[in-house]
PDB file of C-alpha atoms in Angstrom:
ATOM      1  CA  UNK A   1      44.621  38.107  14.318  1.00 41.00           C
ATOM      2  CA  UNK A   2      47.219  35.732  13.490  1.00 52.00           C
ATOM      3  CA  UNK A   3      46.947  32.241  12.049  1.00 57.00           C
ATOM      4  CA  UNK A   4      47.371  29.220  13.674  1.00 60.00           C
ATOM      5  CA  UNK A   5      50.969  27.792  13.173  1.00 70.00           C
ATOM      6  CA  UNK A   6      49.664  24.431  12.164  1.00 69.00           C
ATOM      7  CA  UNK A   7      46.777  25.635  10.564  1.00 66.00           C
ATOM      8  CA  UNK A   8      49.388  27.721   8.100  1.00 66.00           C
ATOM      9  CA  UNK A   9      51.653  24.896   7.430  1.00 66.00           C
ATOM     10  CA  UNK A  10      49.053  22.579   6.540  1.00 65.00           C
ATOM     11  CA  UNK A  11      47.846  25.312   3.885  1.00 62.00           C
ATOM     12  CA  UNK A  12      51.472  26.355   2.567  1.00 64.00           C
ATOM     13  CA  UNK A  13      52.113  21.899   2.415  1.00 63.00           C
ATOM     14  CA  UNK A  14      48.747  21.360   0.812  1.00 62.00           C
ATOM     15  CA  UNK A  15      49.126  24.258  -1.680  1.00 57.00           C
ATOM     16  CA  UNK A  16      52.191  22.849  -2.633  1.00 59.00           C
ATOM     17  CA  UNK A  17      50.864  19.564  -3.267  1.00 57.00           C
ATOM     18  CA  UNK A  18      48.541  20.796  -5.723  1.00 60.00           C
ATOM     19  CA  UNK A  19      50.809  23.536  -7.394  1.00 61.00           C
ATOM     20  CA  UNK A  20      52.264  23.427 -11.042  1.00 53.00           C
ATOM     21  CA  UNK A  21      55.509  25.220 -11.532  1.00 59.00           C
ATOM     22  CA  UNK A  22      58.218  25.339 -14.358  1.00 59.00           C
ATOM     23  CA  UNK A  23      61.584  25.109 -12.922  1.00 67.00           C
ATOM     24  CA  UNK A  24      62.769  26.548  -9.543  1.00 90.00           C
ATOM     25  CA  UNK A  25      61.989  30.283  -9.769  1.00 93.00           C
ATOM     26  CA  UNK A  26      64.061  32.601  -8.140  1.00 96.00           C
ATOM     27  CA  UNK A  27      62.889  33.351  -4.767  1.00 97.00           C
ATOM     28  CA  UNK A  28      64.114  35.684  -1.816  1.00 98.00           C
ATOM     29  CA  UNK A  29      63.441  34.335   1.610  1.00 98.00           C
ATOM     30  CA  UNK A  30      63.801  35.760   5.007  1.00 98.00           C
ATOM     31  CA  UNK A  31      64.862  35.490   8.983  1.00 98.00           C
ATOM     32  CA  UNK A  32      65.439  37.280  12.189  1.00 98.00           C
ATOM     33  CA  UNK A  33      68.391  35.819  13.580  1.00 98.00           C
ATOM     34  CA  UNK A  34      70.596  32.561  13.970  1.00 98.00           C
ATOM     35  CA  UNK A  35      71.374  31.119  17.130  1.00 98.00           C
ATOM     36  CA  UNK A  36      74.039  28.189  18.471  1.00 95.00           C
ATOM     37  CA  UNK A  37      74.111  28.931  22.059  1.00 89.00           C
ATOM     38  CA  UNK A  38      73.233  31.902  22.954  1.00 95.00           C
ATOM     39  CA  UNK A  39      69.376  33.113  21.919  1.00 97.00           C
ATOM     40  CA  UNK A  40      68.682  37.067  21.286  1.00 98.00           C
ATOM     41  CA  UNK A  41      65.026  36.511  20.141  1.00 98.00           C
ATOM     42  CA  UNK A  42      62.301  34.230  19.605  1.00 97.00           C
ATOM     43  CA  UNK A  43      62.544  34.558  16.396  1.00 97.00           C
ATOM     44  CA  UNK A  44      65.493  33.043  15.933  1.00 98.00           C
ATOM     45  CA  UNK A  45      66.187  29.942  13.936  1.00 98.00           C
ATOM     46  CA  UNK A  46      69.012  27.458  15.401  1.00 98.00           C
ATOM     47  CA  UNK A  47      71.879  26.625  13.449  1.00 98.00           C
ATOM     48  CA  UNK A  48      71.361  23.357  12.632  1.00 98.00           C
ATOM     49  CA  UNK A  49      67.558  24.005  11.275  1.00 98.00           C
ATOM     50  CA  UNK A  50      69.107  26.660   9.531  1.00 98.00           C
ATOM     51  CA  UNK A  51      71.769  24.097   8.203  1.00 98.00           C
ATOM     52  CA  UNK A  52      68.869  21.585   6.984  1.00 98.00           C
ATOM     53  CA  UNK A  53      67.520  24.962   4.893  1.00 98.00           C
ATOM     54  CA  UNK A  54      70.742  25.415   2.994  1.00 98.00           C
ATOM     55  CA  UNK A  55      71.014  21.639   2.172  1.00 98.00           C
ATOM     56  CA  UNK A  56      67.378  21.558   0.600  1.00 97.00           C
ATOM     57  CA  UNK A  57      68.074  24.792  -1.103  1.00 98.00           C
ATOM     58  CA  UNK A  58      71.597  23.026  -2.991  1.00 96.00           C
ATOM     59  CA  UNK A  59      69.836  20.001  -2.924  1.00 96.00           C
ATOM     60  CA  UNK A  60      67.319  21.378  -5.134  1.00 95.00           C
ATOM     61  CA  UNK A  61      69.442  23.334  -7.329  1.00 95.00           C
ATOM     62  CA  UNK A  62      69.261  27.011  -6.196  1.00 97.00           C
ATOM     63  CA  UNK A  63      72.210  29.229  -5.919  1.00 97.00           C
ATOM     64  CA  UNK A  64      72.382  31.475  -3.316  1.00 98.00           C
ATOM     65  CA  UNK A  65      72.947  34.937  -4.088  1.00 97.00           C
ATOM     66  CA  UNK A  66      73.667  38.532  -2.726  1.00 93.00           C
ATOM     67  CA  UNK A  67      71.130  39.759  -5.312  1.00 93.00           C
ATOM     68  CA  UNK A  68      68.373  38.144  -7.729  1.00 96.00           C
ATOM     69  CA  UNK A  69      69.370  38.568 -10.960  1.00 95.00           C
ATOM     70  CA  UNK A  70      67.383  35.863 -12.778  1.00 95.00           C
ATOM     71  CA  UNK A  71      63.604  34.212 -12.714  1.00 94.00           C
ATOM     72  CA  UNK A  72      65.195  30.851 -12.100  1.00 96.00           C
ATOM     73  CA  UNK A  73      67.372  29.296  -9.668  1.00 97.00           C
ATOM     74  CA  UNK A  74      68.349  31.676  -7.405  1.00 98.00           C
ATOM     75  CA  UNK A  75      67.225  32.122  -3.428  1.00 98.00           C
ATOM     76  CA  UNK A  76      68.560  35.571  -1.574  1.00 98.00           C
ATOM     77  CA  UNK A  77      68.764  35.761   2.330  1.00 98.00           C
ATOM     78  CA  UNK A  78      67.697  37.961   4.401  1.00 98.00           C
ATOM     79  CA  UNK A  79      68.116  38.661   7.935  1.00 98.00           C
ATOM     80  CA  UNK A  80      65.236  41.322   9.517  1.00 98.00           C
ATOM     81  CA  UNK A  81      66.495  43.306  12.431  1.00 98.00           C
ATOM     82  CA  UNK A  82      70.107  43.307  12.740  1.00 98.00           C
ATOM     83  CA  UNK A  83      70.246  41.227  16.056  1.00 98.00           C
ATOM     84  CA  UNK A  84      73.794  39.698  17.481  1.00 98.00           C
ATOM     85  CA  UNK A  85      73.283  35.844  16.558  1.00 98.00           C
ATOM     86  CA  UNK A  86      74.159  36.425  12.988  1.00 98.00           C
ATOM     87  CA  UNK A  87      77.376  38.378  14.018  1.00 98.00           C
ATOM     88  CA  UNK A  88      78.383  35.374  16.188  1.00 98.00           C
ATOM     89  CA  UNK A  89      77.552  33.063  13.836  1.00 97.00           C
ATOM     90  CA  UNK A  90      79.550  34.395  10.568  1.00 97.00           C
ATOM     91  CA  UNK A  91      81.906  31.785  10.417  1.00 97.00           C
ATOM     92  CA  UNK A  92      79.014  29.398   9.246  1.00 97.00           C
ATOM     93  CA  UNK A  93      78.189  31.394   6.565  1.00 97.00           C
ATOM     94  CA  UNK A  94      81.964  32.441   5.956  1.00 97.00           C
ATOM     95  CA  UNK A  95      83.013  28.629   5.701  1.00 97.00           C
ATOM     96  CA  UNK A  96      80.086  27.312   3.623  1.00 96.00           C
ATOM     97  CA  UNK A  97      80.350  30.462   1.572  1.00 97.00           C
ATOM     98  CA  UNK A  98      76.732  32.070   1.884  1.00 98.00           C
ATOM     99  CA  UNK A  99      75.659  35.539   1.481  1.00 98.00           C
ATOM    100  CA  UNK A 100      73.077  37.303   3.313  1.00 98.00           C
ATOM    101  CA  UNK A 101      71.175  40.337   3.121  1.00 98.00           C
ATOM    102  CA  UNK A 102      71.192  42.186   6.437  1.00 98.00           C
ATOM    103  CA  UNK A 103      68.506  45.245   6.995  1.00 98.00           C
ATOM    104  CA  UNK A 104      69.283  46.660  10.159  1.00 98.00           C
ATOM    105  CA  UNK A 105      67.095  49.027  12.667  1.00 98.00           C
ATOM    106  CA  UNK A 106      69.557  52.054  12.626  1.00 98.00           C
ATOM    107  CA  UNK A 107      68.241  52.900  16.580  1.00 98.00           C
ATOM    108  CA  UNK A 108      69.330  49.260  17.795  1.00 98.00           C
ATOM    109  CA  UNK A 109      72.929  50.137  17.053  1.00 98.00           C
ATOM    110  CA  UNK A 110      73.412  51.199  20.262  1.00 97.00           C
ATOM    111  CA  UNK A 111      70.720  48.195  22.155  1.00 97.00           C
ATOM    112  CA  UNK A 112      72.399  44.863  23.972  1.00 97.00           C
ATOM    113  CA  UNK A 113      71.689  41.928  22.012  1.00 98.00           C
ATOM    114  CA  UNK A 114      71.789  43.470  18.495  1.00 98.00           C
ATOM    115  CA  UNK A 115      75.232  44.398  16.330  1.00 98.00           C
ATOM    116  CA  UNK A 116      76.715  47.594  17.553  1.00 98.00           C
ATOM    117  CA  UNK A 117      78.696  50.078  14.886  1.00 98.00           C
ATOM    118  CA  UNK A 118      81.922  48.241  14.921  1.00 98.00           C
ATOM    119  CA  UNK A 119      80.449  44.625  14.238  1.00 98.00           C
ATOM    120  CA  UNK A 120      78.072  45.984  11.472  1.00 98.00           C
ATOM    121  CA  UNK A 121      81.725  47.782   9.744  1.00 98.00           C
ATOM    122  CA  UNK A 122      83.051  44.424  10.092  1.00 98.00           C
ATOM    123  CA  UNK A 123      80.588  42.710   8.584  1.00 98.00           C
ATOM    124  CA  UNK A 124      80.361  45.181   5.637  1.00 98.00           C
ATOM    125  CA  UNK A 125      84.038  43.883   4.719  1.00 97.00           C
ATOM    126  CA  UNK A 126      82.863  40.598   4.152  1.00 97.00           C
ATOM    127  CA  UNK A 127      81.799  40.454   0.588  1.00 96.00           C
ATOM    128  CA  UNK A 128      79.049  37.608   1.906  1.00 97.00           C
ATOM    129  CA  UNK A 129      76.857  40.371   3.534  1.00 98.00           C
ATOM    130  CA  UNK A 130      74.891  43.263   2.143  1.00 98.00           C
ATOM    131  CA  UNK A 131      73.490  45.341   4.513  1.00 98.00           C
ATOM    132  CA  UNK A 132      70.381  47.812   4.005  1.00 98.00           C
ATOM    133  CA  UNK A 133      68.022  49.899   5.777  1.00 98.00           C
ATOM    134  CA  UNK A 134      64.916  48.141   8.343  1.00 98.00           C
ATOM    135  CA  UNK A 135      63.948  52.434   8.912  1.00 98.00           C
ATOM    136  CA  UNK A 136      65.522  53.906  12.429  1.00 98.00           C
ATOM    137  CA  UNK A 137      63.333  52.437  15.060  1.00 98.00           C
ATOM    138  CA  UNK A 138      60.458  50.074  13.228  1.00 98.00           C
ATOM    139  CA  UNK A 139      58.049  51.933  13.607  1.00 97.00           C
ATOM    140  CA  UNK A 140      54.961  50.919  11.077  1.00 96.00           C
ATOM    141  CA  UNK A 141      55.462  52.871   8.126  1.00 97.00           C
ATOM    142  CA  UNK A 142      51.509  52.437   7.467  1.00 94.00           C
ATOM    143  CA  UNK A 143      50.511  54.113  10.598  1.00 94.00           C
ATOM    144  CA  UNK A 144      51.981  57.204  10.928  1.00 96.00           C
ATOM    145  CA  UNK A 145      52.425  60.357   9.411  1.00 96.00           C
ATOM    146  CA  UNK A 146      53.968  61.581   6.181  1.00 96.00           C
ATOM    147  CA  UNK A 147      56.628  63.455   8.013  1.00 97.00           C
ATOM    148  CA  UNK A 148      57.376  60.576  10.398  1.00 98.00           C
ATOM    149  CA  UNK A 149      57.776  57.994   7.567  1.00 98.00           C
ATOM    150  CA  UNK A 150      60.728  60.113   6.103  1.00 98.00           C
ATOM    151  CA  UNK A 151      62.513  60.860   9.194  1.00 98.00           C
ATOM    152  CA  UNK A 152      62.412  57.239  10.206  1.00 98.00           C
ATOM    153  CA  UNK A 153      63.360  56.418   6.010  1.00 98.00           C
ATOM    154  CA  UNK A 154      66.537  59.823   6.100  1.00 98.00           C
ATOM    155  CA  UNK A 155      67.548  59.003   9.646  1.00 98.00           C
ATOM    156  CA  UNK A 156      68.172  55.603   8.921  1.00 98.00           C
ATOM    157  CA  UNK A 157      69.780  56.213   5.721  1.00 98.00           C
ATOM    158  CA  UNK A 158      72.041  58.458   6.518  1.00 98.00           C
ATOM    159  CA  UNK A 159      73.150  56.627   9.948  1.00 98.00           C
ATOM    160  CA  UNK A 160      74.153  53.159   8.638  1.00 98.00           C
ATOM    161  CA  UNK A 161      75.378  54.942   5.317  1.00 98.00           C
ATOM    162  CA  UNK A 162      77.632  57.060   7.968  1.00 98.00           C
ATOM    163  CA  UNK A 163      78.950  54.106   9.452  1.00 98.00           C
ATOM    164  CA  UNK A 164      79.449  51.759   6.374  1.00 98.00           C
ATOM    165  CA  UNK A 165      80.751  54.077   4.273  1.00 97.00           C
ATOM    166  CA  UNK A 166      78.411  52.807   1.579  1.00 96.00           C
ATOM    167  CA  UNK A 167      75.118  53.977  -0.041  1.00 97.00           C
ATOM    168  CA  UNK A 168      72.296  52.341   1.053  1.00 98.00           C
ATOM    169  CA  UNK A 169      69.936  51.726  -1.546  1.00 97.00           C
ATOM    170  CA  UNK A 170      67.391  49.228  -0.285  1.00 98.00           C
ATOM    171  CA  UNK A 171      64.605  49.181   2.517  1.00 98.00           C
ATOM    172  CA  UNK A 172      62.573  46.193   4.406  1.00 98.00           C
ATOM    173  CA  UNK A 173      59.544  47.219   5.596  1.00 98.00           C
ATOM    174  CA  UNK A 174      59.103  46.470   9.719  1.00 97.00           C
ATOM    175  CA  UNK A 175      56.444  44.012   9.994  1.00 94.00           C
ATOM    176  CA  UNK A 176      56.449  44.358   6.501  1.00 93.00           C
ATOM    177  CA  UNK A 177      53.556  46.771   6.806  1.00 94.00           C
ATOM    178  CA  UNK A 178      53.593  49.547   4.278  1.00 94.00           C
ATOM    179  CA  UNK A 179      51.181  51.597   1.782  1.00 93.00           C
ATOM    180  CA  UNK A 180      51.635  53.608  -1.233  1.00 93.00           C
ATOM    181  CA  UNK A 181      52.908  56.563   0.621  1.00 95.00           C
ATOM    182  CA  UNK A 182      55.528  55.022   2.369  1.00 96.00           C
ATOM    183  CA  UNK A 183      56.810  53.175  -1.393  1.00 96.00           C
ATOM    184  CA  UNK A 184      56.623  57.391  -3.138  1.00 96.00           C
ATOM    185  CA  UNK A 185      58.526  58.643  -0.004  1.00 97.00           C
ATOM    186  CA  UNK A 186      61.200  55.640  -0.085  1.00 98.00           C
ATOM    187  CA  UNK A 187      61.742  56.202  -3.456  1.00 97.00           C
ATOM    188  CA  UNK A 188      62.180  59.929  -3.399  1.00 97.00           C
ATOM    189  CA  UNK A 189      64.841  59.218  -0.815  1.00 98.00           C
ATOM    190  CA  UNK A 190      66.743  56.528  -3.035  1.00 97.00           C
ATOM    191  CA  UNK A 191      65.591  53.841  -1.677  1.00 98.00           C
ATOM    192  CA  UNK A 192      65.600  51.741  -5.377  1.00 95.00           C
ATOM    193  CA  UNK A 193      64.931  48.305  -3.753  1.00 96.00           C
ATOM    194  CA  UNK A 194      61.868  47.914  -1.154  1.00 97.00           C
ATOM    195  CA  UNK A 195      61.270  44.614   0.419  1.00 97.00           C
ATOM    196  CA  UNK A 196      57.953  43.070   1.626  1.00 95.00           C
ATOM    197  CA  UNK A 197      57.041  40.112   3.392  1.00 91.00           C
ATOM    198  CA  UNK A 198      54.330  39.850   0.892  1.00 92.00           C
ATOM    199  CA  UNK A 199      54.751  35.802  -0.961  1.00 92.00           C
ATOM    200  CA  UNK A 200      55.611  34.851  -4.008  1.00 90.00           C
ATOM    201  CA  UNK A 201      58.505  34.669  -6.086  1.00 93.00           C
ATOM    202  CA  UNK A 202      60.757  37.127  -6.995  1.00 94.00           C
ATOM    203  CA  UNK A 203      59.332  37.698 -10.413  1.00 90.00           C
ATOM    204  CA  UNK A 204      55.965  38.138  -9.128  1.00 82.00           C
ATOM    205  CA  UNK A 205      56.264  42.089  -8.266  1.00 70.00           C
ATOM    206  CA  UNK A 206      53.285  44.296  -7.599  1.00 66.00           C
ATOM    207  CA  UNK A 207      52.949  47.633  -6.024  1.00 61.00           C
ATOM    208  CA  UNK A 208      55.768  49.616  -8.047  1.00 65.00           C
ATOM    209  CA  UNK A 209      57.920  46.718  -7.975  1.00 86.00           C
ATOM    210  CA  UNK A 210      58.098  46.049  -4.720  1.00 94.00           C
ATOM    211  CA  UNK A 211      60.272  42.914  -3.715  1.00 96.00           C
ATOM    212  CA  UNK A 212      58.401  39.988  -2.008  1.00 94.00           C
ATOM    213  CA  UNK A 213      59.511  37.502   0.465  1.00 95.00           C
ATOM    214  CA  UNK A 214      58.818  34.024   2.406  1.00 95.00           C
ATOM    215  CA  UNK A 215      59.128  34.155   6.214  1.00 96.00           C
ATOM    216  CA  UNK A 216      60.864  30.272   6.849  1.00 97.00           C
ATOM    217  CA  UNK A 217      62.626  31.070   9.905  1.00 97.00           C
ATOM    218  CA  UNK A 218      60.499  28.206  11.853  1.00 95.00           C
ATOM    219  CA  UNK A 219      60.028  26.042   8.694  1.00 95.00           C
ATOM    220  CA  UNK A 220      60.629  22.293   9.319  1.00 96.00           C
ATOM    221  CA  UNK A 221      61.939  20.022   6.439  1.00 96.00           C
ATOM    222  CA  UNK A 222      58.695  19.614   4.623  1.00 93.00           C
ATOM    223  CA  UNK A 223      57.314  22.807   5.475  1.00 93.00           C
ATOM    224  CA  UNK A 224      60.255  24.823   3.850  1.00 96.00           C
ATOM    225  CA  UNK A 225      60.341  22.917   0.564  1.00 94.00           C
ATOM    226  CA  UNK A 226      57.205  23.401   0.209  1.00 93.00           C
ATOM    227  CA  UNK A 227      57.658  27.097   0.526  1.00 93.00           C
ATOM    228  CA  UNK A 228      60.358  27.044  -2.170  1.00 95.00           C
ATOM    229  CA  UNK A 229      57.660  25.619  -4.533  1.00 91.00           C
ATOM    230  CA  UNK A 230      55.323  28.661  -3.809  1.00 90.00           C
ATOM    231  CA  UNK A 231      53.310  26.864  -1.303  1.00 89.00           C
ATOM    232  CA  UNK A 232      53.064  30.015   0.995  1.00 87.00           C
ATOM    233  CA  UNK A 233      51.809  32.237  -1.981  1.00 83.00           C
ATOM    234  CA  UNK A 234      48.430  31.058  -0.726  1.00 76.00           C
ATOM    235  CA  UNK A 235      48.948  33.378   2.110  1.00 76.00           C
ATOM    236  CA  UNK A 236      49.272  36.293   0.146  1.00 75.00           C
ATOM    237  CA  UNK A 237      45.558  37.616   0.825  1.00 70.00           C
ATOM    238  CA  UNK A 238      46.025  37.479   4.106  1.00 65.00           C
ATOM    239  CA  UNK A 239      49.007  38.944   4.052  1.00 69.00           C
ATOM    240  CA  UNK A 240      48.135  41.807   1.357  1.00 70.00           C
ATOM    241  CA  UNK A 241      45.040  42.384   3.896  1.00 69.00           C
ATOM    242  CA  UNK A 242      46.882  42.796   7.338  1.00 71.00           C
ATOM    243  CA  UNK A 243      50.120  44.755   5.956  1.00 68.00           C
ATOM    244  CA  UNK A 244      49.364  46.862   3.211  1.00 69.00           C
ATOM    245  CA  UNK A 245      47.216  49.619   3.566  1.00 64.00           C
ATOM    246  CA  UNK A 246      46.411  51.890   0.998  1.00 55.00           C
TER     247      UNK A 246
END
């Protein structure tokens, strides 16, 4: 079951409203892909909404990082997936100086319409982009087995780590859907970061630290600043109740 779209906004806008909080607190924040032209997903967010987000982010002080380091003013990026919009897009963020997290589906490699192993090297080049593990084909880590959660976690691992010639140290869950076994088994396998799409700000960790996140890649204007002020953290029961299961 999935709520309505408007039905969600009004609750993230009105929770907003009525929300107290001290200074902007650091905050990591999440899409699926970019697009100018050409569209790879439905989930993707055109480049000039995603311009409007970066604006409102400056405008209201963040800085945007490659990694959280402090409970106040800072937003991180991520990108889910790994598709080809962001690829084709990288002079935005290259001009206007943003980084980005990227986790990428180590299967999709190889699939049209995502980055293939010589754009994801390229990318890794770029000090701007930090790219991580989204498992090897998104499968949901909270319904399967033991021993299919850590081939999906090792394959994955040691495939992008193979081609990047980097550790990879951090893991987004796919769908963010996830339970206690899957967060023991990541971190046995060195996964040290583990991102959720859980709310809430970056501070606010449960579950053996695990990282949350705010899904804006449809947000409108009022909609997304109100999810910078923790107006999506109303969400979180919902959220906690469809993707983590213990």
């Amino acid at each position: 079951m999935e709520l309505n779209n408007h039905f969600r906004t009004f609750l993230i806008r009105a929770y907003a409203f009525f929300r107290i909080s001290k200074g902007n607190r650091s905050k990591v924040i999440f899409y699926h892909d970019i697009h100018s032209t050409k569209r790879y997903t439905n989930m993707s967010t055109s480049i000039e909404l995603f311009k409007v987000h970066i604006d409102i982010i400056k405008e209201s002080g963040y800085q945007i990082v490659n990694e959280i380091t402090k409970e106040y003013g800072q937003i991180e990026i991520c990108f889910d997936d790994g598709f080809l919009g962001l690829y084709e897009n990288i002079d935005f963020l290259k001009n206007n100086g943003i980084p980005v997290h990227l986790f990428v589906v180590s299967s999709y490699l190889i699939q049209k319409g995502y980055i293939n192993e010589m754009q994801l090297m390229e990318l890794n080049k770029l000090s701007l982009v930090k790219i991580s593990s989204h498992t090897n084909t998104h499968k949901r880590l909270n319904e399967i087995a033991t021993s299919e959660i850590e081939i999906e976690l090792r394959t994955s691992k040691e495939i992008i780590e193979s081609v990047i010639k980097s550790t990879v140290s951090a893991l987004c869950y796919p769908e963010g859907r996830f339970n206690k076994e899957t967060i023991n088994i990541a971190q046995s396998l060195g996964y040290m970061k583990q991102y959720s799409c859980l709310p809430g700000f970056f501070s606010f960790k449960s579950n053996n630290d695990i990282i949350r996140r705010s899904l804006v890649q449809s947000a409108k204007e009022k909609e997304f600043r109100a999810i910078l002020k923790g107006g999506d953290h109303i969400l979180e029961f919902w959220y906690r109740f469809k993707y983590f299961r213990r």
